[in-house]
mmCIF file of C-alpha atoms in Angstrom:
data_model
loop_
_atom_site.group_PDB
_atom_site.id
_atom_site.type_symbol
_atom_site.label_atom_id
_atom_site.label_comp_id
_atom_site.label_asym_id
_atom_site.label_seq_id
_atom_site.Cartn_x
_atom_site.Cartn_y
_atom_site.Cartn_z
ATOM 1 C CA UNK A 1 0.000 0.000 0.000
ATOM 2 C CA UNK A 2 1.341 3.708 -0.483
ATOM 3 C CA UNK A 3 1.395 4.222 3.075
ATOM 4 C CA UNK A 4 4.419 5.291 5.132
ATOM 5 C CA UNK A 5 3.472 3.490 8.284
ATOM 6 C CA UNK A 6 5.596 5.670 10.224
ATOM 7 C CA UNK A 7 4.571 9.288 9.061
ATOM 8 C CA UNK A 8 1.105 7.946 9.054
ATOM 9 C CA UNK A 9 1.065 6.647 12.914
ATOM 10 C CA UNK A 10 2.481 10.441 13.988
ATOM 11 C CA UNK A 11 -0.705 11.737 12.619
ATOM 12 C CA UNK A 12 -2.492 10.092 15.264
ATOM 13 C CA UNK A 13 -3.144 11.207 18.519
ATOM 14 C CA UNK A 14 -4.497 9.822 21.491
ATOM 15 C CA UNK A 15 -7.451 11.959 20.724
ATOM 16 C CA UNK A 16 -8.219 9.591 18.040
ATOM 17 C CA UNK A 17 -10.454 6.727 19.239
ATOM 18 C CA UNK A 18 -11.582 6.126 15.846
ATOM 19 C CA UNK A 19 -15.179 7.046 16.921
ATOM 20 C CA UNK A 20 -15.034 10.552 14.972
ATOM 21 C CA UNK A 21 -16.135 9.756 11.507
ATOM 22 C CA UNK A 22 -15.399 13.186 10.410
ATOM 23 C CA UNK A 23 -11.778 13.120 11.506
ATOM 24 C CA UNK A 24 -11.318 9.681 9.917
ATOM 25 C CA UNK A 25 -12.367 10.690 6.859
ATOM 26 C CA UNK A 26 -9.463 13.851 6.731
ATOM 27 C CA UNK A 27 -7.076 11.089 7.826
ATOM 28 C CA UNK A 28 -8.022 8.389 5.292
ATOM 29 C CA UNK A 29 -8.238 11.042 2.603
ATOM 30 C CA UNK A 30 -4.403 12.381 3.304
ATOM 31 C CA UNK A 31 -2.989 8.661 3.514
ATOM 32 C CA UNK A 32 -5.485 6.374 0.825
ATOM 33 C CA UNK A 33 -4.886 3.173 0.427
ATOM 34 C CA UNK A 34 -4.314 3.076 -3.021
ATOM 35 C CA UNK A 35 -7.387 1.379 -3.954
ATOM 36 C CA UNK A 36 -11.006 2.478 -4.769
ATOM 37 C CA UNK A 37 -13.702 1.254 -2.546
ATOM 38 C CA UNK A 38 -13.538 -1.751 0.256
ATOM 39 C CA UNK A 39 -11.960 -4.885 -0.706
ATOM 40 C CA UNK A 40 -12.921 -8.082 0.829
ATOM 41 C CA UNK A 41 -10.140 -10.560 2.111
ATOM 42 C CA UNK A 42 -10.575 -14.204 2.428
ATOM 43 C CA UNK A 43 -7.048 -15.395 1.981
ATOM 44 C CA UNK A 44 -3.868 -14.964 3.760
ATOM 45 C CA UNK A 45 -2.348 -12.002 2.920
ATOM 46 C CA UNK A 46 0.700 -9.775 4.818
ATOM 47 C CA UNK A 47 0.109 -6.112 3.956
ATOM 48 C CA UNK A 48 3.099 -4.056 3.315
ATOM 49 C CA UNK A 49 3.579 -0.263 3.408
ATOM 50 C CA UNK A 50 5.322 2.094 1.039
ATOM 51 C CA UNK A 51 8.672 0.871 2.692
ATOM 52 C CA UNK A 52 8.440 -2.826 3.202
ATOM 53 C CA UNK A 53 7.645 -2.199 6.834
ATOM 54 C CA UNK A 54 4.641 -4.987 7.372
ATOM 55 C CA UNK A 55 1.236 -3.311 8.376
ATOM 56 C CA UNK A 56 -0.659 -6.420 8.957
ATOM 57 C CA UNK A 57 -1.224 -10.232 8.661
ATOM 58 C CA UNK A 58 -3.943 -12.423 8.144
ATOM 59 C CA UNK A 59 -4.230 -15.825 8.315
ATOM 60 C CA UNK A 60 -7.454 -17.504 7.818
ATOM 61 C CA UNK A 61 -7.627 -21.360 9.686
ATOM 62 C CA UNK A 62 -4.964 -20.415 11.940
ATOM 63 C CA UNK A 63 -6.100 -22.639 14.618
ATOM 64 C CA UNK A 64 -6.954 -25.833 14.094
ATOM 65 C CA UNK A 65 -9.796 -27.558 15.870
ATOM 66 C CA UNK A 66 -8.185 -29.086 19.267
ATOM 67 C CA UNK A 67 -7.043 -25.318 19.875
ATOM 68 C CA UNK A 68 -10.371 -23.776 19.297
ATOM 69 C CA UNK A 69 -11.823 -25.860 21.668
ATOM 70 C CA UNK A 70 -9.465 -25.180 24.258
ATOM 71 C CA UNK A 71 -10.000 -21.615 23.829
ATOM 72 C CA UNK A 72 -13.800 -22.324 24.386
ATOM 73 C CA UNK A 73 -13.243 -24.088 27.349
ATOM 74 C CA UNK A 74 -10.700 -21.616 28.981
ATOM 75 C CA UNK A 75 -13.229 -18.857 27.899
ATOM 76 C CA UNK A 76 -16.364 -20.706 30.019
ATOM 77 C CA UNK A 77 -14.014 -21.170 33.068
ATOM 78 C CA UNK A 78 -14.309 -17.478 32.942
ATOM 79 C CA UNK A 79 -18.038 -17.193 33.068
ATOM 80 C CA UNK A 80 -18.544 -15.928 36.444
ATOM 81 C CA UNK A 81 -16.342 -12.977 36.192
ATOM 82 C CA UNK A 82 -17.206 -11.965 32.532
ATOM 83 C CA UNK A 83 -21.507 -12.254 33.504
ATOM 84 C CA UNK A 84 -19.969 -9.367 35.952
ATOM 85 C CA UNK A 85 -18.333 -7.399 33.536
ATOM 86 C CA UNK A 86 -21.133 -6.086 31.817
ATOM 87 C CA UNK A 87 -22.439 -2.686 32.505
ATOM 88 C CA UNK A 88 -25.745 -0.402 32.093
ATOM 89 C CA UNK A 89 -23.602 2.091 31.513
ATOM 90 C CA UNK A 90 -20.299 3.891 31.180
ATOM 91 C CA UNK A 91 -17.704 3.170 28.226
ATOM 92 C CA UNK A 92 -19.115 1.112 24.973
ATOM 93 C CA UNK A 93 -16.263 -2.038 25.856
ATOM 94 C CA UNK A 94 -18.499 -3.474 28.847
ATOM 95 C CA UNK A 95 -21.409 -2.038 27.904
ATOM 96 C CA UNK A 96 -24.879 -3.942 27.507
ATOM 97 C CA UNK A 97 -25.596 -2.469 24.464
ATOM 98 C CA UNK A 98 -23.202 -4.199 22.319
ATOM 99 C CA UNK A 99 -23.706 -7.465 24.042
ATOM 100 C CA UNK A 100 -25.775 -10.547 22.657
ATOM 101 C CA UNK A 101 -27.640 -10.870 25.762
ATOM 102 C CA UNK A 102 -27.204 -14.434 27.671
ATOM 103 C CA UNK A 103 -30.394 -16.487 28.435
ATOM 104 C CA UNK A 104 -30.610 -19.370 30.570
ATOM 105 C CA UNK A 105 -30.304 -21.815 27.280
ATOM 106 C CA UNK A 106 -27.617 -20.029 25.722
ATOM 107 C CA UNK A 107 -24.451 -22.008 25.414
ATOM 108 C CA UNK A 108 -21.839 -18.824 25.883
ATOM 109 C CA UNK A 109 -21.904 -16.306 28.815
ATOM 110 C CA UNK A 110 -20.972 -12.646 27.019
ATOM 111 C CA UNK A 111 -18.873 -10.243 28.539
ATOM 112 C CA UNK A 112 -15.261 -8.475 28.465
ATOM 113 C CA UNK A 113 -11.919 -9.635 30.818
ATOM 114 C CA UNK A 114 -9.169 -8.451 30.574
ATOM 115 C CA UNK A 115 -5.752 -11.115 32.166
ATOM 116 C CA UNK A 116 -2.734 -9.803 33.054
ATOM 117 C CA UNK A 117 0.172 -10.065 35.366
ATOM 118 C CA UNK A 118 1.317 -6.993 35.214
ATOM 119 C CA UNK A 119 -1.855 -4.457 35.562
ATOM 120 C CA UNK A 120 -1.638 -0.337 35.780
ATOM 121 C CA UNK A 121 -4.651 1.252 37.349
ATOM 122 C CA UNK A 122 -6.866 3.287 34.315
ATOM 123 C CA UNK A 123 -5.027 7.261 35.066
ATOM 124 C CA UNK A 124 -2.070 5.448 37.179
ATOM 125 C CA UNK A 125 -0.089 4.680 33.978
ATOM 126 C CA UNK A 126 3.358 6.654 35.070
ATOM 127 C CA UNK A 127 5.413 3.723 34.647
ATOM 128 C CA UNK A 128 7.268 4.371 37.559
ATOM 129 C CA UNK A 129 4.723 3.758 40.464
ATOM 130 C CA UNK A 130 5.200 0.232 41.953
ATOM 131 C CA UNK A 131 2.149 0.657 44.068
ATOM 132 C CA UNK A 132 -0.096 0.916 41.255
ATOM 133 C CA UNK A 133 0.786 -1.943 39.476
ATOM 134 C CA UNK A 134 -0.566 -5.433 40.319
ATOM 135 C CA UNK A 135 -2.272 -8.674 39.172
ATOM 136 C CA UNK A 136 -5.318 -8.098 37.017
ATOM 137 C CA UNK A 137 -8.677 -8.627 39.587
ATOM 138 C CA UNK A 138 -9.118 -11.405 37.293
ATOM 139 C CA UNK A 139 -6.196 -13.545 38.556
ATOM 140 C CA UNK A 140 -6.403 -12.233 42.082
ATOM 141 C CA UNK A 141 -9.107 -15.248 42.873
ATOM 142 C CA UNK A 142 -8.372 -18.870 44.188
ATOM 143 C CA UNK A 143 -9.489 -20.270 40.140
ATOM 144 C CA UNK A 144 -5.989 -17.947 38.775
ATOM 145 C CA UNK A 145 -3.827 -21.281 38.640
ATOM 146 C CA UNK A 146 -6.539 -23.229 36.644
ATOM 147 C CA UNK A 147 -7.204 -20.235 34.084
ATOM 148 C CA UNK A 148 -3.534 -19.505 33.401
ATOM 149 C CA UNK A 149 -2.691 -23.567 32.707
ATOM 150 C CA UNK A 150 -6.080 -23.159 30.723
ATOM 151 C CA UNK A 151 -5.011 -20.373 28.546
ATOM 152 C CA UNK A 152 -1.263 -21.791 28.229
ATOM 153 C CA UNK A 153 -1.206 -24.010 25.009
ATOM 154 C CA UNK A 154 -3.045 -21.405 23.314
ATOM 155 C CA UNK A 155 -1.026 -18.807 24.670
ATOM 156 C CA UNK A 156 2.295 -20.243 23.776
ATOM 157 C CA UNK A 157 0.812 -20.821 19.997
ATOM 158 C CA UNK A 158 0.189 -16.709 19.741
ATOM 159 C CA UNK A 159 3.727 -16.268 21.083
ATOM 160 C CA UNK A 160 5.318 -18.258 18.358
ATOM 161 C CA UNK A 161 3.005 -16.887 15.603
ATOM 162 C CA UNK A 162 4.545 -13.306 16.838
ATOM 163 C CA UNK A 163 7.930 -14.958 16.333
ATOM 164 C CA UNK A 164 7.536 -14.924 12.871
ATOM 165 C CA UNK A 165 5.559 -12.286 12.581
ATOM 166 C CA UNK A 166 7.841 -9.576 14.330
ATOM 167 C CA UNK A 167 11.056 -11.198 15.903
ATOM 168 C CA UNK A 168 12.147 -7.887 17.789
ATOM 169 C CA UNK A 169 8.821 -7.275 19.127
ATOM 170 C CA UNK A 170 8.604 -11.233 20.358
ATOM 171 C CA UNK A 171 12.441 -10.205 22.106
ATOM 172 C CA UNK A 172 11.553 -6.856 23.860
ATOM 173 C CA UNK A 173 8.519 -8.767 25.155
ATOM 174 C CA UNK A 174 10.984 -11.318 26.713
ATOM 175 C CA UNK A 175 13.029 -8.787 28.234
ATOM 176 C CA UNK A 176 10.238 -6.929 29.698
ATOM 177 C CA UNK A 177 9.038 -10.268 31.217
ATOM 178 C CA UNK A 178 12.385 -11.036 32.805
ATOM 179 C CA UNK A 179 12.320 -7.582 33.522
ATOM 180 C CA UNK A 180 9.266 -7.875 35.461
ATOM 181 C CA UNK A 181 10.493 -10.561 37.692
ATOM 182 C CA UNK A 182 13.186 -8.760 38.555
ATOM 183 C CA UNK A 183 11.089 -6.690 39.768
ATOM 184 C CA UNK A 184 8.339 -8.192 41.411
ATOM 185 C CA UNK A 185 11.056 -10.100 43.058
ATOM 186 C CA UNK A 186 12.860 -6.697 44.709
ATOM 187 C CA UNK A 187 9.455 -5.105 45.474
ATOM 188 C CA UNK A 188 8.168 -8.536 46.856
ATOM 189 C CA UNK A 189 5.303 -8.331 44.346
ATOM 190 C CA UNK A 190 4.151 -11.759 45.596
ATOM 191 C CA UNK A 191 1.020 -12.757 43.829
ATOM 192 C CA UNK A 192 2.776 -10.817 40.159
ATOM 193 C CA UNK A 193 5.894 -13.835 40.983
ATOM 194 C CA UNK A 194 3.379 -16.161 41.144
ATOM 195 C CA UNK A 195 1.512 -15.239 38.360
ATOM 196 C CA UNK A 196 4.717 -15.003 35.952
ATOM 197 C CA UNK A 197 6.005 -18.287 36.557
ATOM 198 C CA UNK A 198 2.440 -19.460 34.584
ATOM 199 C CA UNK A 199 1.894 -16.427 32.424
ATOM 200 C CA UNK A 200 3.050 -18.675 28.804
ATOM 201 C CA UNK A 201 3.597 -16.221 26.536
ATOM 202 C CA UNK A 202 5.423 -12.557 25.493
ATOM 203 C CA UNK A 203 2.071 -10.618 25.825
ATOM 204 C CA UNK A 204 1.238 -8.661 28.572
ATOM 205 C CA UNK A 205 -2.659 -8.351 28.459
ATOM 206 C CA UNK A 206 -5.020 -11.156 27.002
ATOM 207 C CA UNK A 207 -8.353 -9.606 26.699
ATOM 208 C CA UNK A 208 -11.202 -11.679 25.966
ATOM 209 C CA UNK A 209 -14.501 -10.916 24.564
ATOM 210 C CA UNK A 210 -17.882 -13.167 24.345
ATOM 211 C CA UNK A 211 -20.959 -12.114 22.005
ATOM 212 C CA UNK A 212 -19.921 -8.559 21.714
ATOM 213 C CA UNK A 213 -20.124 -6.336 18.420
ATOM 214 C CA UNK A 214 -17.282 -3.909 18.371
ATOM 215 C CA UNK A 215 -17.320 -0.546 16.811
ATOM 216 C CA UNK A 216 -14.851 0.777 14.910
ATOM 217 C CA UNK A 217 -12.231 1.877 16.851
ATOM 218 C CA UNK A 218 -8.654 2.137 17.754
ATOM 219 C CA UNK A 219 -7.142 1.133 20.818
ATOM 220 C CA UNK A 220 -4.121 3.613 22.639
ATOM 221 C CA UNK A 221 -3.271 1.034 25.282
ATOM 222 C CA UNK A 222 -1.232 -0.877 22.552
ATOM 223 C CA UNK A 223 2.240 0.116 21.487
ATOM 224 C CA UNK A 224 2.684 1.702 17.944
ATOM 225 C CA UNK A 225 5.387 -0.248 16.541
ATOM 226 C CA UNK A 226 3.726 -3.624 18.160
ATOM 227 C CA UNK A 227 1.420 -6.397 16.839
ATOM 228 C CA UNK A 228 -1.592 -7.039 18.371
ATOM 229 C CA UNK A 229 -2.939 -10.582 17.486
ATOM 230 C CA UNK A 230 -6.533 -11.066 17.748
ATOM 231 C CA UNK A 231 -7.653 -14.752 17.523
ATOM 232 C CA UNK A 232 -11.969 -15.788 16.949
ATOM 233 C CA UNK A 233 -13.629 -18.959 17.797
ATOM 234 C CA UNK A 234 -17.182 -20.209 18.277
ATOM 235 C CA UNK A 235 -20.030 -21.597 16.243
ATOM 236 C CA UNK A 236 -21.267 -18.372 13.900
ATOM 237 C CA UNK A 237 -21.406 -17.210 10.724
ATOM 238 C CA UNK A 238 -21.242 -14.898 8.423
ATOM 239 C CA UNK A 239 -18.354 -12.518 10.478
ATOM 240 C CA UNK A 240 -16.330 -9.806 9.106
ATOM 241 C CA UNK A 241 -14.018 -7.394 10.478
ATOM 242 C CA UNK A 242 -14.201 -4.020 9.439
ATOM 243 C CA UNK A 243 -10.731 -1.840 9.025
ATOM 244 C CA UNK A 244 -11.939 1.414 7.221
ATOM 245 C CA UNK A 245 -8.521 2.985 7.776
ATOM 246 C CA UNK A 246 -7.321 0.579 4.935
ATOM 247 C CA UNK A 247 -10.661 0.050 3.131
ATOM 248 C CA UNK A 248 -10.891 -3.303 3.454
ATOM 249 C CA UNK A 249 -12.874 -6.142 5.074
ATOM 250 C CA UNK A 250 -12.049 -9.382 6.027
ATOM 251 C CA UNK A 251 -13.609 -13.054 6.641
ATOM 252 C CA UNK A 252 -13.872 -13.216 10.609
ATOM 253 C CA UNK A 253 -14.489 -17.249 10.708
ATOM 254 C CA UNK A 254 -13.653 -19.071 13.579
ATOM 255 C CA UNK A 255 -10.028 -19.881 13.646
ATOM 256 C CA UNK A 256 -8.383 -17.146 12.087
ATOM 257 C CA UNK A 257 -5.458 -15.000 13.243
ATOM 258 C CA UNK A 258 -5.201 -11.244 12.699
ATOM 259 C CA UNK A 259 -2.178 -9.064 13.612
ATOM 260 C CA UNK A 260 -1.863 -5.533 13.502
ATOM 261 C CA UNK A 261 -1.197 -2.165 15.266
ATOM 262 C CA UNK A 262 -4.200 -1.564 17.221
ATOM 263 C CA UNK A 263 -3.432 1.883 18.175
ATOM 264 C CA UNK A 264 -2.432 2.592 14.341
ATOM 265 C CA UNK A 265 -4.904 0.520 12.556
ATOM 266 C CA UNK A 266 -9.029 1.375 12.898
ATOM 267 C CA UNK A 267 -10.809 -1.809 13.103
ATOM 268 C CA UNK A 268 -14.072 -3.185 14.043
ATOM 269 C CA UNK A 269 -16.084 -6.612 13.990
ATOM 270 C CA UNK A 270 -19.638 -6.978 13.021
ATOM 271 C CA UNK A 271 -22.501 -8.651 14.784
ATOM 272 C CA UNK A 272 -22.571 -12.030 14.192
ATOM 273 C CA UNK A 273 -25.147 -15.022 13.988
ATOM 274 C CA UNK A 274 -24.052 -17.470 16.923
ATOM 275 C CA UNK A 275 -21.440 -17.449 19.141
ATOM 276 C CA UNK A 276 -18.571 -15.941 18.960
ATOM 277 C CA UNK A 277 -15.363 -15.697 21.162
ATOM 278 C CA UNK A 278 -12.203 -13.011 20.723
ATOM 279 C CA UNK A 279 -9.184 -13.129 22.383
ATOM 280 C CA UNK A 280 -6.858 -10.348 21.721
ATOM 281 C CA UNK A 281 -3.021 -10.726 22.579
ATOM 282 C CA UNK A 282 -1.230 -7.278 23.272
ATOM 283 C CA UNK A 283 1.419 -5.637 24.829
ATOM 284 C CA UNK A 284 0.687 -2.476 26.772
ATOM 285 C CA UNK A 285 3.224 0.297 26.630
ATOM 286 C CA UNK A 286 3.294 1.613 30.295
ATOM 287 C CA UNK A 287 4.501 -1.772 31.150
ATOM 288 C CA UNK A 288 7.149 -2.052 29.071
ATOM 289 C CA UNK A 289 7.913 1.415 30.057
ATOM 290 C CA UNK A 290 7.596 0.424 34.060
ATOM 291 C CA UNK A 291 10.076 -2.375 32.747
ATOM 292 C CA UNK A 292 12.479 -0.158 31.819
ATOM 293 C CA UNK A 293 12.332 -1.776 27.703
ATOM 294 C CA UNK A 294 12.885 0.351 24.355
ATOM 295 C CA UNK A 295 10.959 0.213 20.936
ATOM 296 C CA UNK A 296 11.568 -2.804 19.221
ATOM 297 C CA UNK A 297 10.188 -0.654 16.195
ATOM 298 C CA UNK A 298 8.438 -1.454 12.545
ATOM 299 C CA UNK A 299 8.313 -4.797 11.686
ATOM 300 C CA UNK A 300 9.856 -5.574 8.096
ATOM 301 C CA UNK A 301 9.731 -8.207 5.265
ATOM 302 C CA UNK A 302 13.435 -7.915 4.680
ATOM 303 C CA UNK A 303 13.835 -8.593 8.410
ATOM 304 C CA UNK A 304 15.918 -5.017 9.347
ATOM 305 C CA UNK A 305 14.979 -2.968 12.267
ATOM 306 C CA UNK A 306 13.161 0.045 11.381
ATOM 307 C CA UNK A 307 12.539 2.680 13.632
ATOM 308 C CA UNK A 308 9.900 5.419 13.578
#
C-alpha cells in the first residue's frame, strides 16, 4: 500500500479513538490506500507499506480444531467474572448495548476480561509507580492457577506466531518479562511472581470478549510499533471485520489470526449469527515502560529494524 506506516502513525493522537467519523475521513483522505472502494479478504495475505515495513497479517484457519476448543473451554471457566463485567452504563467495551444478551439456554456467557500479570490502574499509567501496578482482579481469585494452565497451550501458539511475525517485538517482550520478575522479586510483588512463573507467553494483556459487536475503533493502550494478534472462535457465521482505515474487510471465521497495530490501525467486527469468542493478545506500553524496555520498532519483510 502507499502508506508510510511511520509518518502515518504520527498523525495520530491519542485523541483519536476512531469514533469521529469526520476526523477519519481527513485522515483516510491524506494517507489512501491506493485502492477504490472496500476490498474483501478471504485469503492470507501480509500487507506491506510504502517501505516494506509490514502493516498487517492475516491468516485464515490459523487454529486448528483441538485449539479452538481449548479456547472455548478456557473462555467458560471465565463465566462468572465476565456475567460481571457487563455494565448499564459507562464506556461502549463493557457495555450492555453491544452485548448478545445471555439467556438461561444459551451455550456462551458474554462479557469483556481483561488477564494480566502486570496491571496499571486506568489514570495510574506513570510507569514508575510500583504501588499501582498489580495482578489483574481477574487472577487475584483462588481459580488464577486453573485459568492460566487453561489459557497456556493457546497462549504459547500466539507467542510463536509473533515470532515470525515480528522477531524484535517477540524479544523486547521477553526482556520486559524477565524484567518484570526482577522486579516483582525486589518489590516482593508476591502474587505478580506467582503469576509469571504461569503467564506462557510474550504478551502482557489477554483480553477476551464473548458475544460482543465492536465498533470501529482504535485502541491507545497498545504500542505503535507492536502487533496485536486477535484470535476468533465459536459456532457463527457470516463474520467480518471491518478496518476502514485501509478500506478493506475481512472473513472473521472461527479460527483465524489477525495481527496488527491496534493503536495505528481502525478496526471493528460486526454482529454475528451465533457465538462468537475473541481473544486479543497485546502488549501495553506503560509496562514495558515500568520495565524499563525500548521500541523494538516497525516490523519488516526484509527482516531489518526500522525505527519510527
Amino acid at each position: 500500500m502507499p502508506i508510510d506506516i511511520a509518518r502515518y502513525s504520527k498523525l495520530i493522537s491519542p485523541k483519536d479513538t476512531g469514533h469521529n467519523e469526520e476526523r477519519e475521513a481527513r485522515l483516510l483522505e491524506r494517507c489512501p490506500p491506493g485502492h477504490e472502494g472496500t476490498k474483501l479478504i478471504d485469503i492470507p495475505v501480509t500487507i506491506l507499506d510504502a517501505s516494506g515495513a509490514i502493516i498487517a497479517w492475516y491468516l485464515p484457519d490459523a487454529l486448528t480444531d483441538a485449539t479452538q476448543k481449548e479456547i472455548w473451554a478456557a473462555t467458560d471457566l471465565l463465566a462468572p467474572m465476565l456475567k460481571t463485567s457487563i455494565k448499564a452504563d459507562g464506556i461502549w467495551r463493557t457495555n450492555q448495548e453491544w452485548f448478545t444478551l445471555h439467556f438461561e439456554n444459551d451455550v456462551l456467557t458474554p462479557g469483556c476480561l481483561n488477564l494480566s500479570p502486570a496491571w496499571f490502574q486506568q489514570g495510574h499509567e506513570v510507569g514508575s509507580d510500583e504501588m499501582r501496578i498489580s495482578v489483574s482482579a481477574s487472577l487475584k481469585g483462588p481459580s488464577s492457577e486453573d485459568i492460566l494452565k487453561a489459557i497456556a497451550r493457546p497462549a504459547a501458539i500466539a507467542t510463536a506466531a509473533l515470532r515470525v511475525m515480528h522477531p524484535q517485538q517477540y524479544w523486547t517482550g521477553l526482556q520486559a518479562f524477565a524484567s518484570l520478575g526482577d522486579k516483582a522479586g525486589s518489590k516482593e510483588l508476591l502474587k505478580m511472581s506467582e503469576t509469571l512463573q504461569y503467564w506462557a507467553m510474550v504478551f502482557n494483556i489477554l483480553t477476551i470478549i464473548c458475544n460482543r459487536e465492536t465498533l470501529n475503533h482504535r485502541d491507545h493502550s497498545s504500542i505503535l510499533e507492536c502487533f496485536d494478534i486477535l484470535t476468533s472462535v465459536g459456532n457463527y457465521s457470516n463474520a467480518q471485520m471491518s478496518i476502514p482505515s485501509l478500506q478493506l474487510e475481512v472473513r472473521y471465521d472461527p479460527g483465524c489470526m489477525i495481527a496488527f497495530s491496534g493503536w495505528i490501525v481502525r478496526h471493528g467486527v460486526h454482529a454475528v449469527e451465533g457465538d462468537q469468542i475473541g481473544w486479543a493478545w497485546y502488549m501495553r506500553d506503560a509496562v514495558h515502560i515500568y520495565a524499563g524496555i525500548p521500541s523494538c520498532g516497525w516490523a519488516r519483510l526484509d527482516g531489518k529494524k526500522s525505527k519510527g
